[in-house]
């Protein structure tokens, strides 16, 4: 994939009212993101509406901010985009990752649970994550309070991925800022949102 096509694909997914499904449909119909971007205003006009596409300058600034944070993009279609994720209809067309991207290609097990978990449940989650890691699994969780936090702590040494609902530079909850940085330095941190995006409720699956 050329650098220009990568840029235009990111611009397409950042455009208003374009989600994972419509993104795929547009690429399938027009072949390239550039052609899709050029077609969007005309298609909207034919339907009696108006549509805009993401500003190129804003996308350039996002890319610069992402690089400054030591993160990189994985786009759907890249060789190292997680294969199982790519088969999902709602898979994010663009991921921003910071850390060891190779972890996303290993066998993964998702662990999620209550934020207000009991002490016993937290101990169990950490032990389970540790044992899964010892058996070669990468533990994936969401860096939330409670079970998610313990799942990451139990698998830091073996490999863990934190999938967050904010920009790669935003720690949420705030008390997990140090843990989030540990993942970025020694494991993997992933998001589909641009830097600076706050953890809004609608971003949580």
Coordinates of N, CA and C in Angstrom, one line a residue:
X1 N 0.8 -1.2 0.0 CA 0.0 0.0 0.0 C 0.9 1.2 0.0
X2 N 0.6 2.2 -0.9 CA 1.5 3.4 -1.0 C 1.2 4.3 0.2
X3 N 2.1 5.2 0.4 CA 2.0 6.2 1.5 C 0.7 7.0 1.3
X4 N 0.5 7.4 0.0 CA -0.6 8.2 -0.3 C -2.0 7.5 -0.1
X5 N -2.0 6.2 -0.4 CA -3.2 5.5 -0.1 C -3.5 5.3 1.4
X6 N -2.4 5.1 2.1 CA -2.5 5.0 3.6 C -3.1 6.3 4.1
X7 N -2.6 7.4 3.7 CA -3.0 8.7 4.1 C -4.5 8.9 3.8
X8 N -4.9 8.5 2.6 CA -6.3 8.7 2.2 C -7.2 7.8 2.9
X9 N -6.8 6.6 3.2 CA -7.6 5.7 4.0 C -7.8 6.2 5.4
X10 N -6.8 6.8 6.0 CA -7.0 7.4 7.3 C -7.9 8.6 7.2
X11 N -7.8 9.3 6.2 CA -8.7 10.5 6.0 C -10.1 10.0 5.8
X12 N -10.3 8.9 5.1 CA -11.6 8.4 4.9 C -12.3 8.0 6.2
X13 N -11.6 7.2 7.0 CA -12.2 6.8 8.3 C -12.4 7.9 9.2
X14 N -11.7 9.0 9.1 CA -11.9 10.2 10.0 C -13.0 11.1 9.5
X15 N -13.5 10.8 8.3 CA -14.6 11.7 7.7 C -15.9 11.5 8.5
X16 N -16.7 12.5 8.6 CA -18.0 12.4 9.3 C -18.9 11.3 8.7
X17 N -19.5 10.6 9.6 CA -20.5 9.6 9.3 C -19.9 8.4 8.5
X18 N -18.6 8.2 8.6 CA -18.0 7.0 8.0 C -17.6 6.1 9.1
X19 N -18.2 4.9 9.2 CA -17.8 3.9 10.1 C -17.2 2.7 9.5
X20 N -16.8 1.7 10.2 CA -16.2 0.5 9.7 C -16.9 -0.1 8.5
X21 N -18.2 -0.2 8.6 CA -19.0 -0.9 7.5 C -19.0 0.0 6.3
X22 N -19.4 1.3 6.4 CA -19.4 2.1 5.2 C -18.0 2.3 4.6
X23 N -17.0 2.3 5.5 CA -15.6 2.4 5.0 C -15.3 1.2 4.0
X24 N -15.7 0.0 4.4 CA -15.4 -1.2 3.6 C -16.3 -1.1 2.3
X25 N -17.5 -0.7 2.5 CA -18.4 -0.6 1.3 C -17.8 0.4 0.3
X26 N -17.3 1.5 0.7 CA -16.8 2.6 -0.2 C -15.5 2.1 -0.9
X27 N -14.6 1.4 -0.1 CA -13.4 0.8 -0.7 C -13.8 -0.2 -1.8
X28 N -14.8 -1.1 -1.5 CA -15.2 -2.1 -2.4 C -15.8 -1.5 -3.7
X29 N -16.5 -0.4 -3.5 CA -17.1 0.2 -4.7 C -16.2 1.0 -5.5
X30 N -15.3 1.7 -4.9 CA -14.4 2.7 -5.6 C -13.0 2.2 -5.8
X31 N -12.6 1.2 -5.1 CA -11.2 0.7 -5.3 C -10.1 1.3 -4.5
X32 N -10.2 2.6 -4.4 CA -9.2 3.3 -3.6 C -9.9 4.3 -2.7
X33 N -9.2 4.7 -1.6 CA -9.7 5.7 -0.7 C -9.8 7.0 -1.4
X34 N -8.9 7.4 -2.2 CA -8.9 8.6 -2.9 C -10.1 8.8 -3.8
X35 N -10.5 7.8 -4.5 CA -11.7 7.8 -5.3 C -12.9 7.9 -4.5
X36 N -12.9 7.2 -3.4 CA -14.1 7.3 -2.4 C -14.2 8.7 -1.9
X37 N -13.1 9.3 -1.5 CA -13.2 10.7 -0.9 C -13.8 11.6 -2.0
X38 N -13.4 11.5 -3.2 CA -13.8 12.4 -4.3 C -15.3 12.1 -4.6
X39 N -15.8 10.9 -4.3 CA -17.2 10.6 -4.7 C -18.2 11.0 -3.6
X40 N -17.7 11.1 -2.3 CA -18.7 11.3 -1.2 C -19.5 12.5 -1.4
X41 N -19.0 13.7 -1.7 CA -19.8 14.9 -1.8 C -20.9 14.8 -2.9
X42 N -20.4 14.2 -4.0 CA -21.4 14.0 -5.2 C -22.5 13.0 -4.8
X43 N -22.1 11.9 -4.1 CA -23.1 11.0 -3.7 C -24.2 11.6 -2.8
X44 N -23.7 12.4 -1.9 CA -24.6 13.1 -0.9 C -25.5 14.1 -1.6
X45 N -24.9 14.8 -2.6 CA -25.7 15.8 -3.4 C -26.8 15.1 -4.1
X46 N -26.5 14.0 -4.7 CA -27.6 13.2 -5.5 C -28.7 12.8 -4.6
X47 N -28.4 12.6 -3.3 CA -29.4 12.2 -2.4 C -30.1 13.3 -1.7
X48 N -29.8 14.5 -2.1 CA -30.4 15.7 -1.6 C -29.8 16.2 -0.3
X49 N -28.6 15.7 0.1 CA -27.9 16.1 1.3 C -26.6 16.7 1.0
X50 N -25.9 16.9 2.1 CA -24.5 17.4 2.0 C -23.6 16.6 2.9
X51 N -22.4 16.4 2.4 CA -21.4 15.6 3.1 C -20.0 16.2 3.0
X52 N -19.2 16.1 4.0 CA -17.9 16.6 3.9 C -16.9 15.4 4.2
X53 N -15.7 15.7 3.9 CA -14.6 14.7 4.2 C -13.6 15.3 5.2
X54 N -12.9 14.5 5.8 CA -11.9 15.0 6.8 C -10.9 15.9 6.2
X55 N -10.6 17.0 6.9 CA -9.6 17.9 6.4 C -8.2 17.3 6.4
X56 N -7.6 17.4 5.2 CA -6.2 16.8 5.1 C -5.2 17.3 6.1
X57 N -5.3 18.6 6.4 CA -4.4 19.2 7.3 C -4.6 18.6 8.7
X58 N -5.9 18.4 9.1 CA -6.1 17.8 10.4 C -5.6 16.4 10.5
X59 N -5.7 15.6 9.4 CA -5.2 14.2 9.4 C -3.6 14.3 9.5
X60 N -3.0 15.2 8.8 CA -1.6 15.4 8.9 C -1.1 15.7 10.3
X61 N -1.8 16.5 11.0 CA -1.5 16.9 12.4 C -1.7 15.6 13.3
X62 N -2.7 14.9 13.0 CA -2.9 13.6 13.8 C -1.8 12.7 13.6
X63 N -1.3 12.5 12.4 CA -0.2 11.6 12.1 C 1.0 12.1 12.8
X64 N 1.3 13.4 12.8 CA 2.5 13.9 13.5 C 2.4 13.7 15.0
X65 N 1.2 13.9 15.5 CA 1.0 13.7 17.0 C 1.2 12.3 17.4
X66 N 0.7 11.4 16.5 CA 0.9 9.9 16.8 C 2.3 9.5 16.8
X67 N 3.1 10.0 15.8 CA 4.5 9.7 15.7 C 5.3 10.3 16.9
X68 N 4.9 11.5 17.3 CA 5.6 12.1 18.4 C 5.4 11.4 19.7
X69 N 4.3 10.6 19.8 CA 4.0 9.8 21.0 C 4.7 8.4 21.0
X70 N 5.4 8.2 19.9 CA 6.1 6.9 19.7 C 5.2 5.8 19.3
X71 N 4.0 6.1 18.7 CA 3.0 5.1 18.3 C 3.0 5.1 16.8
X72 N 2.4 4.0 16.3 CA 2.3 3.9 14.8 C 0.9 3.4 14.4
X73 N 0.6 3.4 13.2 CA -0.7 3.0 12.7 C -0.6 1.6 12.1
X74 N -1.7 0.8 12.3 CA -1.9 -0.4 11.6 C -3.3 -0.2 10.9
X75 N -3.2 -0.4 9.6 CA -4.5 -0.2 8.8 C -4.9 -1.6 8.3
X76 N -6.2 -1.7 8.2 CA -6.8 -3.0 7.7 C -6.2 -3.2 6.3
X77 N -5.7 -4.4 6.1 CA -4.9 -4.7 4.8 C -3.4 -4.7 5.0
X78 N -2.9 -4.2 6.1 CA -1.5 -4.3 6.4 C -1.2 -5.8 6.8
X79 N 0.0 -6.3 6.5 CA 0.3 -7.6 6.8 C 0.2 -8.0 8.3
X80 N 0.5 -7.0 9.2 CA 0.6 -7.2 10.6 C -0.7 -6.8 11.3
X81 N -1.8 -6.4 10.5 CA -3.1 -6.2 11.2 C -3.6 -7.5 11.7
X82 N -4.1 -7.5 13.0 CA -4.5 -8.8 13.6 C -5.5 -9.5 12.7
X83 N -5.2 -10.7 12.3 CA -6.0 -11.5 11.3 C -7.4 -11.7 11.8
X84 N -7.5 -12.2 13.1 CA -8.8 -12.5 13.6 C -9.7 -11.3 13.7
X85 N -9.1 -10.2 14.1 CA -9.9 -8.9 14.2 C -10.4 -8.5 12.8
X86 N -9.5 -8.7 11.8 CA -9.9 -8.3 10.4 C -11.1 -9.0 9.9
X87 N -11.4 -10.2 10.4 CA -12.6 -10.9 9.9 C -13.9 -10.4 10.5
X88 N -13.8 -9.5 11.5 CA -15.1 -9.0 12.1 C -15.7 -7.9 11.2
X89 N -17.0 -7.9 11.1 CA -17.6 -6.9 10.3 C -17.3 -5.5 10.8
X90 N -17.3 -5.3 12.1 CA -17.1 -4.0 12.6 C -15.7 -3.7 13.0
X91 N -14.7 -4.4 12.5 CA -13.3 -4.2 12.8 C -12.9 -2.8 12.5
X92 N -12.1 -2.1 13.4 CA -11.7 -0.8 13.1 C -10.7 -0.7 11.9
X93 N -11.0 0.1 10.9 CA -10.1 0.2 9.7 C -8.7 0.7 10.1
X94 N -8.5 1.5 11.2 CA -7.2 2.0 11.6 C -7.1 1.8 13.1
X95 N -5.9 1.3 13.4 CA -5.5 1.1 14.8 C -4.3 2.0 15.1
X96 N -4.2 2.6 16.2 CA -3.0 3.2 16.7 C -2.4 2.4 17.8
X97 N -1.1 2.0 17.6 CA -0.5 1.1 18.6 C 0.8 1.6 19.1
X98 N 1.1 1.4 20.4 CA 2.4 1.8 21.0 C 2.9 0.6 21.8
X99 N 4.1 0.1 21.4 CA 4.7 -1.0 22.1 C 5.1 -2.1 21.1
X100 N 5.0 -3.3 21.6 CA 5.4 -4.5 20.8 C 4.2 -5.0 20.0
X101 N 4.2 -4.6 18.7 CA 3.1 -4.9 17.8 C 3.1 -6.4 17.6
X102 N 4.2 -7.1 17.7 CA 4.2 -8.5 17.5 C 3.3 -9.3 18.4
X103 N 2.9 -8.7 19.6 CA 2.0 -9.4 20.5 C 0.7 -9.6 19.9
X104 N 0.3 -8.7 19.0 CA -1.1 -8.9 18.4 C -1.2 -10.0 17.4
X105 N -0.1 -10.6 17.0 CA -0.1 -11.8 16.1 C 0.0 -13.1 16.9
X106 N 0.2 -13.0 18.2 CA 0.2 -14.3 19.0 C -1.2 -14.7 19.4
X107 N -1.4 -15.9 19.9 CA -2.7 -16.4 20.4 C -3.1 -15.5 21.5
X108 N -4.3 -15.0 21.5 CA -4.8 -14.0 22.5 C -6.0 -14.5 23.2
X109 N -6.1 -14.2 24.5 CA -7.3 -14.5 25.3 C -7.8 -13.2 25.9
X110 N -9.1 -12.8 25.7 CA -9.6 -11.6 26.3 C -10.1 -11.9 27.7
X111 N -9.8 -11.0 28.6 CA -10.3 -11.0 30.0 C -10.9 -9.7 30.4
X112 N -12.2 -9.7 30.7 CA -12.8 -8.5 31.2 C -13.7 -8.9 32.4
X113 N -14.0 -7.9 33.2 CA -14.9 -8.2 34.3 C -15.3 -7.0 35.0
X114 N -15.8 -7.1 36.2 CA -16.4 -6.0 37.0 C -15.3 -5.0 37.4
X115 N -15.7 -3.8 37.4 CA -14.8 -2.7 37.9 C -14.8 -2.7 39.4
X116 N -15.9 -3.0 40.0 CA -15.9 -3.0 41.5 C -15.9 -4.5 42.0
X117 N -14.8 -5.1 41.6 CA -14.7 -6.6 42.0 C -14.1 -6.7 43.4
X118 N -14.5 -7.8 44.0 CA -14.0 -8.1 45.3 C -12.5 -8.4 45.3
X119 N -11.8 -8.3 46.4 CA -10.4 -8.6 46.5 C -10.1 -10.1 46.1
X120 N -11.0 -11.0 46.4 CA -10.8 -12.4 46.0 C -10.9 -12.5 44.5
X121 N -11.8 -11.8 43.9 CA -12.0 -11.9 42.4 C -10.8 -11.3 41.7
X122 N -10.2 -10.2 42.3 CA -9.1 -9.6 41.7 C -7.9 -10.5 41.8
X123 N -7.7 -11.2 42.9 CA -6.6 -12.1 43.0 C -6.7 -13.3 42.0
X124 N -7.9 -13.8 41.9 CA -8.2 -14.9 40.9 C -7.9 -14.4 39.5
X125 N -8.3 -13.2 39.2 CA -8.0 -12.7 37.8 C -6.6 -12.6 37.5
X126 N -5.8 -12.1 38.5 CA -4.4 -11.9 38.3 C -3.7 -13.3 38.2
X127 N -4.1 -14.2 39.0 CA -3.5 -15.6 38.9 C -3.9 -16.2 37.6
X128 N -5.1 -16.1 37.2 CA -5.5 -16.7 35.9 C -4.8 -16.1 34.7
X129 N -4.6 -14.8 34.7 CA -3.9 -14.1 33.7 C -2.4 -14.6 33.6
X130 N -1.8 -14.7 34.8 CA -0.4 -15.2 34.9 C -0.3 -16.6 34.3
X131 N -1.3 -17.5 34.7 CA -1.2 -18.9 34.2 C -1.5 -18.9 32.7
X132 N -2.3 -18.1 32.1 CA -2.6 -18.0 30.7 C -1.3 -17.6 30.0
X133 N -0.6 -16.6 30.6 CA 0.6 -16.2 30.0 C 1.7 -17.2 30.0
X134 N 1.8 -18.0 31.0 CA 2.7 -19.1 31.1 C 2.5 -20.2 30.1
X135 N 1.3 -20.2 29.6 CA 0.9 -21.2 28.6 C 1.0 -20.6 27.2
X136 N 1.5 -19.4 27.0 CA 1.7 -18.8 25.7 C 0.7 -17.9 25.2
X137 N -0.3 -17.6 26.0 CA -1.4 -16.7 25.6 C -1.1 -15.3 25.9
X138 N -1.5 -14.4 25.0 CA -1.4 -12.9 25.3 C -2.8 -12.5 25.9
X139 N -2.8 -11.9 27.0 CA -4.0 -11.5 27.7 C -4.4 -10.1 27.2
X140 N -5.6 -10.0 26.7 CA -6.1 -8.7 26.1 C -7.2 -8.2 27.1
X141 N -7.1 -6.9 27.5 CA -8.1 -6.4 28.4 C -8.2 -4.9 28.1
X142 N -9.0 -4.2 28.9 CA -9.4 -2.8 28.6 C -8.8 -1.7 29.6
X143 N -7.9 -2.1 30.5 CA -7.3 -1.2 31.4 C -8.3 -0.5 32.3
X144 N -9.5 -1.0 32.5 CA -10.5 -0.5 33.4 C -10.1 -0.9 34.9
X145 N -10.8 -0.3 35.8 CA -10.5 -0.6 37.2 C -11.0 -2.1 37.4
X146 N -10.5 -2.7 38.5 CA -10.9 -4.0 38.9 C -10.3 -5.1 38.1
X147 N -11.1 -6.0 37.5 CA -10.6 -7.2 36.8 C -9.7 -6.9 35.7
X148 N -10.0 -5.9 34.9 CA -9.1 -5.6 33.8 C -7.7 -5.2 34.3
X149 N -7.6 -4.4 35.3 CA -6.3 -4.0 35.9 C -5.5 -5.2 36.3
X150 N -6.2 -6.1 37.0 CA -5.5 -7.3 37.5 C -5.1 -8.3 36.4
X151 N -5.9 -8.3 35.4 CA -5.5 -9.2 34.2 C -4.2 -8.7 33.6
X152 N -4.1 -7.4 33.4 CA -2.9 -6.8 32.9 C -1.7 -7.0 33.8
X153 N -1.9 -6.8 35.1 CA -0.8 -7.0 36.1 C -0.3 -8.4 36.1
X154 N -1.2 -9.3 36.0 CA -0.8 -10.7 36.0 C -0.1 -11.2 34.8
X155 N -0.2 -10.5 33.7 CA 0.4 -10.9 32.4 C 1.4 -9.9 31.8
X156 N 1.9 -9.0 32.7 CA 2.9 -8.0 32.2 C 4.1 -8.7 31.7
X157 N 4.6 -9.7 32.4 CA 5.9 -10.3 32.0 C 5.7 -11.2 30.7
X158 N 4.6 -11.9 30.6 CA 4.4 -12.8 29.5 C 3.8 -12.1 28.2
X159 N 3.2 -11.0 28.4 CA 2.6 -10.3 27.2 C 1.1 -10.0 27.4
X160 N 0.8 -8.7 27.3 CA -0.6 -8.2 27.4 C -0.8 -7.1 26.5
X161 N -2.1 -6.9 26.1 CA -2.5 -5.8 25.2 C -3.6 -5.1 25.9
X162 N -3.4 -3.8 26.1 CA -4.5 -2.9 26.6 C -5.2 -2.2 25.5
X163 N -6.5 -2.4 25.4 CA -7.3 -1.8 24.3 C -8.1 -0.7 25.0
X164 N -7.8 0.6 24.6 CA -8.4 1.7 25.3 C -9.4 2.5 24.5
X165 N -10.3 3.2 25.1 CA -11.4 3.9 24.4 C -11.2 5.4 24.4
X166 N -9.9 5.7 24.3 CA -9.5 7.1 24.3 C -8.3 7.2 23.4
X167 N -7.7 8.5 23.3 CA -6.5 8.6 22.5 C -5.3 7.9 23.3
X168 N -4.3 7.5 22.5 CA -3.2 6.8 23.0 C -2.5 7.5 24.2
X169 N -2.7 8.8 24.2 CA -2.0 9.7 25.2 C -2.9 10.0 26.4
X170 N -4.1 9.4 26.5 CA -5.0 9.7 27.6 C -5.1 8.5 28.5
X171 N -4.8 8.6 29.8 CA -4.9 7.5 30.7 C -6.2 7.6 31.4
X172 N -7.0 6.5 31.4 CA -8.3 6.4 32.0 C -8.5 4.9 32.5
X173 N -8.8 4.8 33.8 CA -8.9 5.8 34.8 C -7.6 6.4 35.2
X174 N -7.5 7.6 35.7 CA -6.3 8.2 36.0 C -5.3 7.4 36.8
X175 N -5.8 6.6 37.8 CA -5.0 5.9 38.7 C -4.2 4.7 37.9
X176 N -4.6 4.5 36.7 CA -3.9 3.5 35.9 C -2.9 4.1 34.9
X177 N -2.6 5.3 35.1 CA -1.6 6.0 34.2 C -0.3 5.3 34.2
X178 N 0.2 4.9 35.4 CA 1.5 4.2 35.4 C 1.4 2.8 34.8
X179 N 0.3 2.1 35.0 CA 0.2 0.8 34.4 C 0.1 0.9 32.9
X180 N -0.7 1.9 32.4 CA -0.8 2.1 31.0 C 0.6 2.4 30.3
X181 N 1.4 3.2 31.0 CA 2.7 3.4 30.5 C 3.6 2.2 30.5
X182 N 3.4 1.3 31.5 CA 4.1 0.0 31.5 C 3.7 -0.8 30.3
X183 N 2.5 -0.8 29.9 CA 2.1 -1.6 28.7 C 2.7 -1.0 27.5
X184 N 2.7 0.3 27.4 CA 3.3 1.0 26.2 C 4.8 0.7 26.1
X185 N 5.5 0.6 27.2 CA 6.9 0.4 27.2 C 7.3 -1.1 27.1
X186 N 6.5 -2.0 27.7 CA 6.9 -3.4 27.7 C 5.9 -4.4 27.2
X187 N 4.8 -3.9 26.8 CA 3.7 -4.8 26.2 C 3.1 -4.1 25.0
X188 N 1.8 -3.9 25.0 CA 1.2 -3.2 23.8 C 0.0 -2.5 24.3
X189 N -0.2 -1.2 23.7 CA -1.3 -0.4 24.0 C -2.0 -0.1 22.6
X190 N -3.3 -0.2 22.5 CA -4.0 -0.1 21.2 C -5.2 0.7 21.4
X191 N -5.5 1.5 20.4 CA -6.8 2.3 20.3 C -7.1 2.5 18.9
X192 N -8.4 2.8 18.6 CA -8.8 3.2 17.3 C -9.0 4.7 17.2
X193 N -8.8 5.5 18.3 CA -9.1 6.9 18.4 C -7.8 7.7 18.3
X194 N -8.0 8.9 17.7 CA -6.8 9.8 17.5 C -6.3 10.3 18.9
X195 N -5.0 10.7 18.9 CA -4.5 11.4 20.1 C -5.4 12.5 20.6
X196 N -5.5 12.6 21.9 CA -6.3 13.7 22.5 C -7.8 13.4 22.7
X197 N -8.2 12.2 22.1 CA -9.7 11.8 22.2 C -10.0 11.5 23.7
X198 N -11.0 12.1 24.3 CA -11.3 11.7 25.7 C -12.1 10.4 25.7
X199 N -12.1 9.8 26.9 CA -12.8 8.5 27.0 C -14.3 8.7 27.2
X200 N -15.0 9.0 26.1 CA -16.4 9.2 26.2 C -17.2 7.9 26.3
X201 N -18.3 7.9 26.9 CA -19.1 6.7 27.1 C -19.4 6.0 25.8
X202 N -19.6 6.7 24.7 CA -19.9 6.0 23.4 C -18.7 5.3 22.8
X203 N -17.5 5.6 23.3 CA -16.4 4.9 22.8 C -16.1 3.5 23.4
X204 N -16.9 3.2 24.4 CA -16.7 1.9 25.1 C -17.7 0.9 24.5
X205 N -17.1 -0.2 24.0 CA -18.0 -1.2 23.4 C -18.9 -1.9 24.4

